[in-house]
Short mmCIF file of C-alpha atoms and ligand atoms in Angstrom, two decimals:
data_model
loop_
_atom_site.label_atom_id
_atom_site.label_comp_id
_atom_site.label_asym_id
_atom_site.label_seq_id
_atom_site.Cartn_x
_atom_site.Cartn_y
_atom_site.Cartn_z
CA UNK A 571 61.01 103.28 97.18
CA UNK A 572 62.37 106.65 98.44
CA UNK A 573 66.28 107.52 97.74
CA UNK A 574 68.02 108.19 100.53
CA UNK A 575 70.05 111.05 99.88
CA UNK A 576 73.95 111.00 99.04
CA UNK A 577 76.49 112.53 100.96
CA UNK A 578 78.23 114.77 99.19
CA UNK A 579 81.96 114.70 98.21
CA UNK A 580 82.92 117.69 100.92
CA UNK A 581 81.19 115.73 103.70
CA UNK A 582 81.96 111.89 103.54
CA UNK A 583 85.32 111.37 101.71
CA UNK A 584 86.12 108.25 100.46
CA UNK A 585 88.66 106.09 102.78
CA UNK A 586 89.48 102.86 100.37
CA UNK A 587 92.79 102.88 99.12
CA UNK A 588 91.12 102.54 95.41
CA UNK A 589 89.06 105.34 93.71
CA UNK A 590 87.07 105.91 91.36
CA UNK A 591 87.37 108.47 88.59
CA UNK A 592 84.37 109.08 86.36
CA UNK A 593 84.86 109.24 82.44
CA UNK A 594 82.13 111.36 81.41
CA UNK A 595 82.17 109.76 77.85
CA UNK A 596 79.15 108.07 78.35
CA UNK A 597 77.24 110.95 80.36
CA UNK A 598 74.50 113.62 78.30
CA UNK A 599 77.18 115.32 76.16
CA UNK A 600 74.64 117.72 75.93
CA UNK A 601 74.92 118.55 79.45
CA UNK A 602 78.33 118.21 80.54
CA UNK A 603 78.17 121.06 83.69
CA UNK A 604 75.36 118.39 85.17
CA UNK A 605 77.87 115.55 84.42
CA UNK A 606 80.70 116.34 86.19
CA UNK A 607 78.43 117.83 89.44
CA UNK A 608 76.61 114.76 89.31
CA UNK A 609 79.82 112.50 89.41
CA UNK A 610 80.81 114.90 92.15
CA UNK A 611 77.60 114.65 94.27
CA UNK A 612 77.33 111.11 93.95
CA UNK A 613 81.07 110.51 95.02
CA UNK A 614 83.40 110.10 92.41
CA UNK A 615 87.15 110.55 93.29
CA UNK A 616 88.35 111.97 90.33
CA UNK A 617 87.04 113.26 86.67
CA UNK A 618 88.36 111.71 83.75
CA UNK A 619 88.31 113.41 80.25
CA UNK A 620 88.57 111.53 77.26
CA UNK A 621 89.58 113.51 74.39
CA UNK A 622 89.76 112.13 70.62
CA UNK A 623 90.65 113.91 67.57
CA UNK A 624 89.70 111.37 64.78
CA UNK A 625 93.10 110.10 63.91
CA UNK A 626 94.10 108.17 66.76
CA UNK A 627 91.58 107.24 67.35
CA UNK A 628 87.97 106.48 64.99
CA UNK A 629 86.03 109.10 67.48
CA UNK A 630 85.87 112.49 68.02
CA UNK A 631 85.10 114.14 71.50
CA UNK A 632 85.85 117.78 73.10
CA UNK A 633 88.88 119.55 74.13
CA UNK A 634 91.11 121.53 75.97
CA UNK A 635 88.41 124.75 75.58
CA UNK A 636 85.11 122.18 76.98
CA UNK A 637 87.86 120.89 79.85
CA UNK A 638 88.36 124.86 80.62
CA UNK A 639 84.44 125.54 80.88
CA UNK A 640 84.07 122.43 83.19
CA UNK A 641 86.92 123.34 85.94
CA UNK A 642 84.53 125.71 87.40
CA UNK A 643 81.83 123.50 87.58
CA UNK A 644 83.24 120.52 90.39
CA UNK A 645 85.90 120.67 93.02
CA UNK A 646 86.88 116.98 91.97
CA UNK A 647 90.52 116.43 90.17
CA UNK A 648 90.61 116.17 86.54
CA UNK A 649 92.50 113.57 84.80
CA UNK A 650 92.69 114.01 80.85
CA UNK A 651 93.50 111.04 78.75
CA UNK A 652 94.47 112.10 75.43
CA UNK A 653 93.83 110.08 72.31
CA UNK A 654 95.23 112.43 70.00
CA UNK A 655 98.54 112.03 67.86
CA UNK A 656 99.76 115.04 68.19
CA UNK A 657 99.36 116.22 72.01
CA UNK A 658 102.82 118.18 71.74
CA UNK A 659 100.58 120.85 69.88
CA UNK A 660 97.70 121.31 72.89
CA UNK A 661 99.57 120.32 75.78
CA UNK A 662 99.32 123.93 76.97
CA UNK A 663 95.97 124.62 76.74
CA UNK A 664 95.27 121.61 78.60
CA UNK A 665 97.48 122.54 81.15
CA UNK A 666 95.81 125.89 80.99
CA UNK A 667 92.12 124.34 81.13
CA UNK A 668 92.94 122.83 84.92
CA UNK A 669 93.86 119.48 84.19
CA UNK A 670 95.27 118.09 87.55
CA UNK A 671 96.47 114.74 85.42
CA UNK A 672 97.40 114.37 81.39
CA UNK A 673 98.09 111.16 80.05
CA UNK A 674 99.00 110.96 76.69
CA UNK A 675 99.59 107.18 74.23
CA UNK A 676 103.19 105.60 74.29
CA UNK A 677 101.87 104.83 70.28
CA UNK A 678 101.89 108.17 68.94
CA UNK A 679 104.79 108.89 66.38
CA UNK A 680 105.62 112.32 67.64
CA UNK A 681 108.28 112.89 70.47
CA UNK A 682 106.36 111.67 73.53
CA UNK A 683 109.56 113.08 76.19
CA UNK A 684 108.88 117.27 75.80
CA UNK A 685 105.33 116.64 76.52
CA UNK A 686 105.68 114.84 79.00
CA UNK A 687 108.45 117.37 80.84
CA UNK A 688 106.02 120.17 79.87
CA UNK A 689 103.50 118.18 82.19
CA UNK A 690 105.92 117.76 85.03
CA UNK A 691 106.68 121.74 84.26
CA UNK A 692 103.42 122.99 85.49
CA UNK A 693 103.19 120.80 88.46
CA UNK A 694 101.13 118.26 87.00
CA UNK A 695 101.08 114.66 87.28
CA UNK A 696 102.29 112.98 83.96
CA UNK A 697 101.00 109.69 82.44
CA UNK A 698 101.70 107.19 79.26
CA UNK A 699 98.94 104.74 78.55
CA UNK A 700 99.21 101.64 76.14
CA UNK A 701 96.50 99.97 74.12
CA UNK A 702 95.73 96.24 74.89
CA UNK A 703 98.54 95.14 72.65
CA UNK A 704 101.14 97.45 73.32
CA UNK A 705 103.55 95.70 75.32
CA UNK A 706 104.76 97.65 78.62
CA UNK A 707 108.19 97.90 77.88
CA UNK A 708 107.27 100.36 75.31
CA UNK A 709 107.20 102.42 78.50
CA UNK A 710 110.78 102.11 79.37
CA UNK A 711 112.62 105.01 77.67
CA UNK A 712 110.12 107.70 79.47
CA UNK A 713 109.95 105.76 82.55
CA UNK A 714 111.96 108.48 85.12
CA UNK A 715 109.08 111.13 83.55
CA UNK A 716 106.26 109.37 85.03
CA UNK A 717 103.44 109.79 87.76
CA UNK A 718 101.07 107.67 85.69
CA UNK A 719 100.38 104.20 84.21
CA UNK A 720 97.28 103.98 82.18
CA UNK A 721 96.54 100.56 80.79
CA UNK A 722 93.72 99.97 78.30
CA UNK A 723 91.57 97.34 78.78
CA UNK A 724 89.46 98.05 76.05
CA UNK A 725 90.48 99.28 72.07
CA UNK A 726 90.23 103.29 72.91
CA UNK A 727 87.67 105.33 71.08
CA UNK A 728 84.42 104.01 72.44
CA UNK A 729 82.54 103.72 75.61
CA UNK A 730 80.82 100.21 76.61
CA UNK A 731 83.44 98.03 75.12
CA UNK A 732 83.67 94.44 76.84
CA UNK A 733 86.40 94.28 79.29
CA UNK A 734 89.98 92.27 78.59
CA UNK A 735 90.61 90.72 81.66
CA UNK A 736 93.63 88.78 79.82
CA UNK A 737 95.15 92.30 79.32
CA UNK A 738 94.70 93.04 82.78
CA UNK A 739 96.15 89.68 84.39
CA UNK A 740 99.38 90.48 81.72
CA UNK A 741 99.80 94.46 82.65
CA UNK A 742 98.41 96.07 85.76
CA UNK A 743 100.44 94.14 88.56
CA UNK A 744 103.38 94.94 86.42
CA UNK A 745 103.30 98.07 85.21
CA UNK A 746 104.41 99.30 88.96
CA UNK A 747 108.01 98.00 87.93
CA UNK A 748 107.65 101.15 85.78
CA UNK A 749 106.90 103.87 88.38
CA UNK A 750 109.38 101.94 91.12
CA UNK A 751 111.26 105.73 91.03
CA UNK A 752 108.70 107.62 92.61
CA UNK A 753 108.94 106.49 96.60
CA UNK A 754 105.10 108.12 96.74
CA UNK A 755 102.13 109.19 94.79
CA UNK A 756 102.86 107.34 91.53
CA UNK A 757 99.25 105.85 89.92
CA UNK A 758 98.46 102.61 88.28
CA UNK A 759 94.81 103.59 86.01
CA UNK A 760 92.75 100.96 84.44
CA UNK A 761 90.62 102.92 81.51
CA UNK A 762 88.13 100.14 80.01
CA UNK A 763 85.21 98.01 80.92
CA UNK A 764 85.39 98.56 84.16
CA UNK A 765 82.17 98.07 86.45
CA UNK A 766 81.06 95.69 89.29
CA UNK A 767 82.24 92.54 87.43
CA UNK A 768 86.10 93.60 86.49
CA UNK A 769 86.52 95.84 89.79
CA UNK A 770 87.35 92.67 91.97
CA UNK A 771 90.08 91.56 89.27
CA UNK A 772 91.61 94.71 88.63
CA UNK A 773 91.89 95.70 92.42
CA UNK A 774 93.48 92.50 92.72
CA UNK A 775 96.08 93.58 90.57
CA UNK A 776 97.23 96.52 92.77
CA UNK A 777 95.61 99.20 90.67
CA UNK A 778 95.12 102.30 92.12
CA UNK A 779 92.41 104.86 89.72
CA UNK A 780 89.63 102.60 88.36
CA UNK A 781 88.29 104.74 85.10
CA UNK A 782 84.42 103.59 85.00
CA UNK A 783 81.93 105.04 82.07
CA UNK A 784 79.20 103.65 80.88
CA UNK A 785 79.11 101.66 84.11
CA UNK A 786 77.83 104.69 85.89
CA UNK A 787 75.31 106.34 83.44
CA UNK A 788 72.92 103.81 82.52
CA UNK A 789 69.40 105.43 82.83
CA UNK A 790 68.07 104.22 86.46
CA UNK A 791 70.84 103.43 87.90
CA UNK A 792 71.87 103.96 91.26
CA UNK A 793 75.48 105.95 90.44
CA UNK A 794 76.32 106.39 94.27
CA UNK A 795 75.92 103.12 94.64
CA UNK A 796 77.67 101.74 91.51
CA UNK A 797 80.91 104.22 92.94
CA UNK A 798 80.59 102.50 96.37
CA UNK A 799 80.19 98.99 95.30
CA UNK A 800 83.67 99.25 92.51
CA UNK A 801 85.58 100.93 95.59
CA UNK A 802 84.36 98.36 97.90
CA UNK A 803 85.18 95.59 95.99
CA UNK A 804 88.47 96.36 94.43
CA UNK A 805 89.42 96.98 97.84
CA UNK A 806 88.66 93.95 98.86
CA UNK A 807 90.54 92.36 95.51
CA UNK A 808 93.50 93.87 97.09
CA UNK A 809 93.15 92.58 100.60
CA UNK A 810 92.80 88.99 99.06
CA UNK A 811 94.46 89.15 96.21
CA UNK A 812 97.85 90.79 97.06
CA UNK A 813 98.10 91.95 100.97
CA UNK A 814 97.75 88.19 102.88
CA UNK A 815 94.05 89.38 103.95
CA UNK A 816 94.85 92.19 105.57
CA UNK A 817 92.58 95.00 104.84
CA UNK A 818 94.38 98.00 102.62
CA UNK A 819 95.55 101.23 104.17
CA UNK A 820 92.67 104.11 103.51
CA UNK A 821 94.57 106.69 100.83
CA UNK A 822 95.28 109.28 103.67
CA UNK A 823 95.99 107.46 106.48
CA UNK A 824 99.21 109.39 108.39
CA UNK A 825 101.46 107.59 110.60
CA UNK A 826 104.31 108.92 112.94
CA UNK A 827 107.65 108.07 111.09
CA UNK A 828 109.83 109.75 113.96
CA UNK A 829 109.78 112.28 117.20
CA UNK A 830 112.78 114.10 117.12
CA UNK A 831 113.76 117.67 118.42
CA UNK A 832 113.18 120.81 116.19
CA UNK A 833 116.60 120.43 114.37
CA UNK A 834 116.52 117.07 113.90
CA UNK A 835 112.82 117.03 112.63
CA UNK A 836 113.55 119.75 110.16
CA UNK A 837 116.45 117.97 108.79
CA UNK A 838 114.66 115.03 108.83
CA UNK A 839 111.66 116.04 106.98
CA UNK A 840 113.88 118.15 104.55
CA UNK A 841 115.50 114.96 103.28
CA UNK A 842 112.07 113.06 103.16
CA UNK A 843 110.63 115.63 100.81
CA UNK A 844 113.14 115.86 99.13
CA UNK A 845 112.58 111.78 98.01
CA UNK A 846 109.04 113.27 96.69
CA UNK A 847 107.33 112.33 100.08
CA UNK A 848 104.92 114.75 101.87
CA UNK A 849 105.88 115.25 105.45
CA UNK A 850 103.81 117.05 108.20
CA UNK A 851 105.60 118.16 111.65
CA UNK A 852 103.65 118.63 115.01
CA UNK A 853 104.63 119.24 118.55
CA UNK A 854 104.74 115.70 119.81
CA UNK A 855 101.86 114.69 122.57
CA UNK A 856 103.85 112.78 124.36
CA UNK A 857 105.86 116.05 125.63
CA UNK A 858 104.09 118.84 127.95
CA UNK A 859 101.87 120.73 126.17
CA UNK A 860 103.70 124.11 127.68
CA UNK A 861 107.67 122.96 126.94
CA UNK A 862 109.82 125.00 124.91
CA UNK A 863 109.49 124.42 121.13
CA UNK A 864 113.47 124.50 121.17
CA UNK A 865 113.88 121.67 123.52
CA UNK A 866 110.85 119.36 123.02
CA UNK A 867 109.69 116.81 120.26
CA UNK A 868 108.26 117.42 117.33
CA UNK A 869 106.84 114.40 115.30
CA UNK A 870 107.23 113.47 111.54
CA UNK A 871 103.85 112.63 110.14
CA UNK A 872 103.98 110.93 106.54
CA UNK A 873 101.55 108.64 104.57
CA UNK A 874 101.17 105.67 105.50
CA UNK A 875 101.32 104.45 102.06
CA UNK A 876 104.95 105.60 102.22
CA UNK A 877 106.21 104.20 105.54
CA UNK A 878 107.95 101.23 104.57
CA UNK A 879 109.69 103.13 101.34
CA UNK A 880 110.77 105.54 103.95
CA UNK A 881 112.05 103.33 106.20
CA UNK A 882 114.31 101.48 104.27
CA UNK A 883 115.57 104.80 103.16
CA UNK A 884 115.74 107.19 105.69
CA UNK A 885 115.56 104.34 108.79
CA UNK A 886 119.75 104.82 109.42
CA UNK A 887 119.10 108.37 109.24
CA UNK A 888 116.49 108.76 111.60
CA UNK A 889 118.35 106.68 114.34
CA UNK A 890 121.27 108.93 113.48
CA UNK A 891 119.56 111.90 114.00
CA UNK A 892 118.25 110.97 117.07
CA UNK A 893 121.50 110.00 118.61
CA UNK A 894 122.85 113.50 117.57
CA UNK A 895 119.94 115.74 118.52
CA UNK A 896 119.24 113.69 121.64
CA UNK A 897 118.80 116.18 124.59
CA UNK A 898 121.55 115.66 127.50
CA UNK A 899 119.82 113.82 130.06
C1 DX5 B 926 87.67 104.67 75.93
C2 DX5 B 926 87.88 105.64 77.03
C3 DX5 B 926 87.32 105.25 78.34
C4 DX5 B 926 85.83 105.04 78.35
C5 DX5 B 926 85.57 103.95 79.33
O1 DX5 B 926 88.51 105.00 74.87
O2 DX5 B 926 89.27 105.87 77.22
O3 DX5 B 926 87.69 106.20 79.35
O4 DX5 B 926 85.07 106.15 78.75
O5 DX5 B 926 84.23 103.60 79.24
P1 DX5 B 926 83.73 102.20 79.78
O6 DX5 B 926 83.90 102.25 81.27
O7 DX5 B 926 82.32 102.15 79.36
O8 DX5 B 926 84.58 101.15 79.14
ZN1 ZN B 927 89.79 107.11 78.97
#
């Protein structure tokens, strides 16, 4: 039986509202540079790094130095999970290395807080992940610092563990209470025995980064396929499970929060970024193509995944705005 090829990452994006990042744990450690273009080429959202020093974990892995020589080799984001008790020490050169994500253990003993601000410092997305029997609220002192939830459904430290869907049913749906600050782009990650079987559950759960290893690099298998088939079906955990059977919204789906002249659009958006919302503006279709920029409408574009936060926030607003920039009939 022929393969029929694999679009690549540039050419067919993924739509689902889930995705997939690869842990490369499992892949030739020998070959890393292959890894990671592999994951990419068979279309993996994301890369995830698992780094172990030995103490936090019984395992040792790479670091920040292997993360560095890798960023050159795949366009995809890299999310590093850190299993090390003393992050505070590294967290620069894995900032340096390219790490778009670093998630470091609620359990360690050393300040978690500076790291975590030194994260948020460079731009990057900042996450705390708990073992299976770390309770969440272990979370709550750090909670305004993060982007991230990471829950373990698996003891960390090894690939190919069995996974804990009791952890799962008692953590991921709630662990959003914890990142109810950030009105967009906040993550829910499930790191552990995840694969065809557990993808249906977890997506059920609202998760939104499904970390898959060993899953993907068993010798034969069909990767592309295995990537397709957890996004698929976690998708569909979601439609069932938690959105009355309607299908999810694909990740970048925009929508058209408001039309508004120029002043009232730049305000607008202004205070909508300013909530941690991404906002687009475009001369409004519905307006001659040839009327002045001054005196026509511009539209607010924003992701979808954000309208109803913005709504209840900004709705007054917008109406306001609308009634004061109105043009004089
Ligand atoms: C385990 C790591 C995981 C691991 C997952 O400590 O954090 O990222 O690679 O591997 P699987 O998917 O095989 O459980
Ligand atoms: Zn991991």
């Amino acid at each position: 039986m022929t393969r029929r090829p694999t679009p690549t990452f540039a050419e067919a994006p993924s739509t689902s509202r889930a995705r997939v990042a690869a842990s490369i744990l499992d892949a030739d450690l020998g070959n890393l540079a292959h890894a990671v273009g592999r994951a990419e080429r068979e279309g993996a959202d994301r890369i995830h790094l698992d780094v172990m020093d030995g103490h936090f974990v019984p395992n040792l892995t790479f670091g920040a130095k292997t993360i560095k020589a890798l960023r050159r080799r795949t366009r995809l984001p890299f999310d590093a999970h850190l299993m090390i008790s003393n992050p505070a020490a590294f967290i620069d050169e894995f900032l340096d290395a390219g790490c778009d994500s670093v998630t470091i253990h609620v359990e360690i003993k050393e300040d978690i807080e500076p790291t975590l601000r030194a994260i948020r410092a460079a731009g990057r997305a900042a996450g705390l992940c708990v073992k299976p029997r770390t309770p969440l609220s272990a979370l709550a002192p750090y909670q305004r610092l993060l982007d991230i939830v990471m829950v373990m459904t698996v003891e960390p430290g090894f690939g190919g563990q069995t996974f804990m869907a009791d952890v799962a049913r008692a953590k991921l749906l709630q662990a959003r209470e914890y990142l109810s600050h950030k009105l967009h782009g906040s993550e829910i990650h499930v790191d552990g025995g995840v694969n065809r079987e557990s993808a249906e559950l977890v997506g059920s759960l609202g998760v939104d980064i499904l970390v898959v290893g060993s899953a993907l690099w068993f010798k034969g298998r069909d990767m592309a396929r295995e990537i397709r088939l957890v996004r698929a079906l976690a998708d569909e955990g979601y439609q069932y499970g938690l959105n009355n059977g309607v299908p999810p919204i694909p990740r970048d789906k925009m929508v058209t929060f408001a039309s508004l002249p120029r002043p009232g659009a730049r305000t607008l958006r202004a205070e909508i970024e300013g909530a941690g919302i991404p906002v687009l503006l475009f001369r409004s279709p519905a307006d001659p193509a040839d009327m002045d920029d001054e005196v026509r409408r511009w539209d607010l574009l924003l992701p979808a995944s954000a309208e109803a936060a913005a709504k209840e926030r900004f709705g007054r607003r917008r109406a306001a705005l609308a009634r004061t920039t109105a043009r004089p009939a």
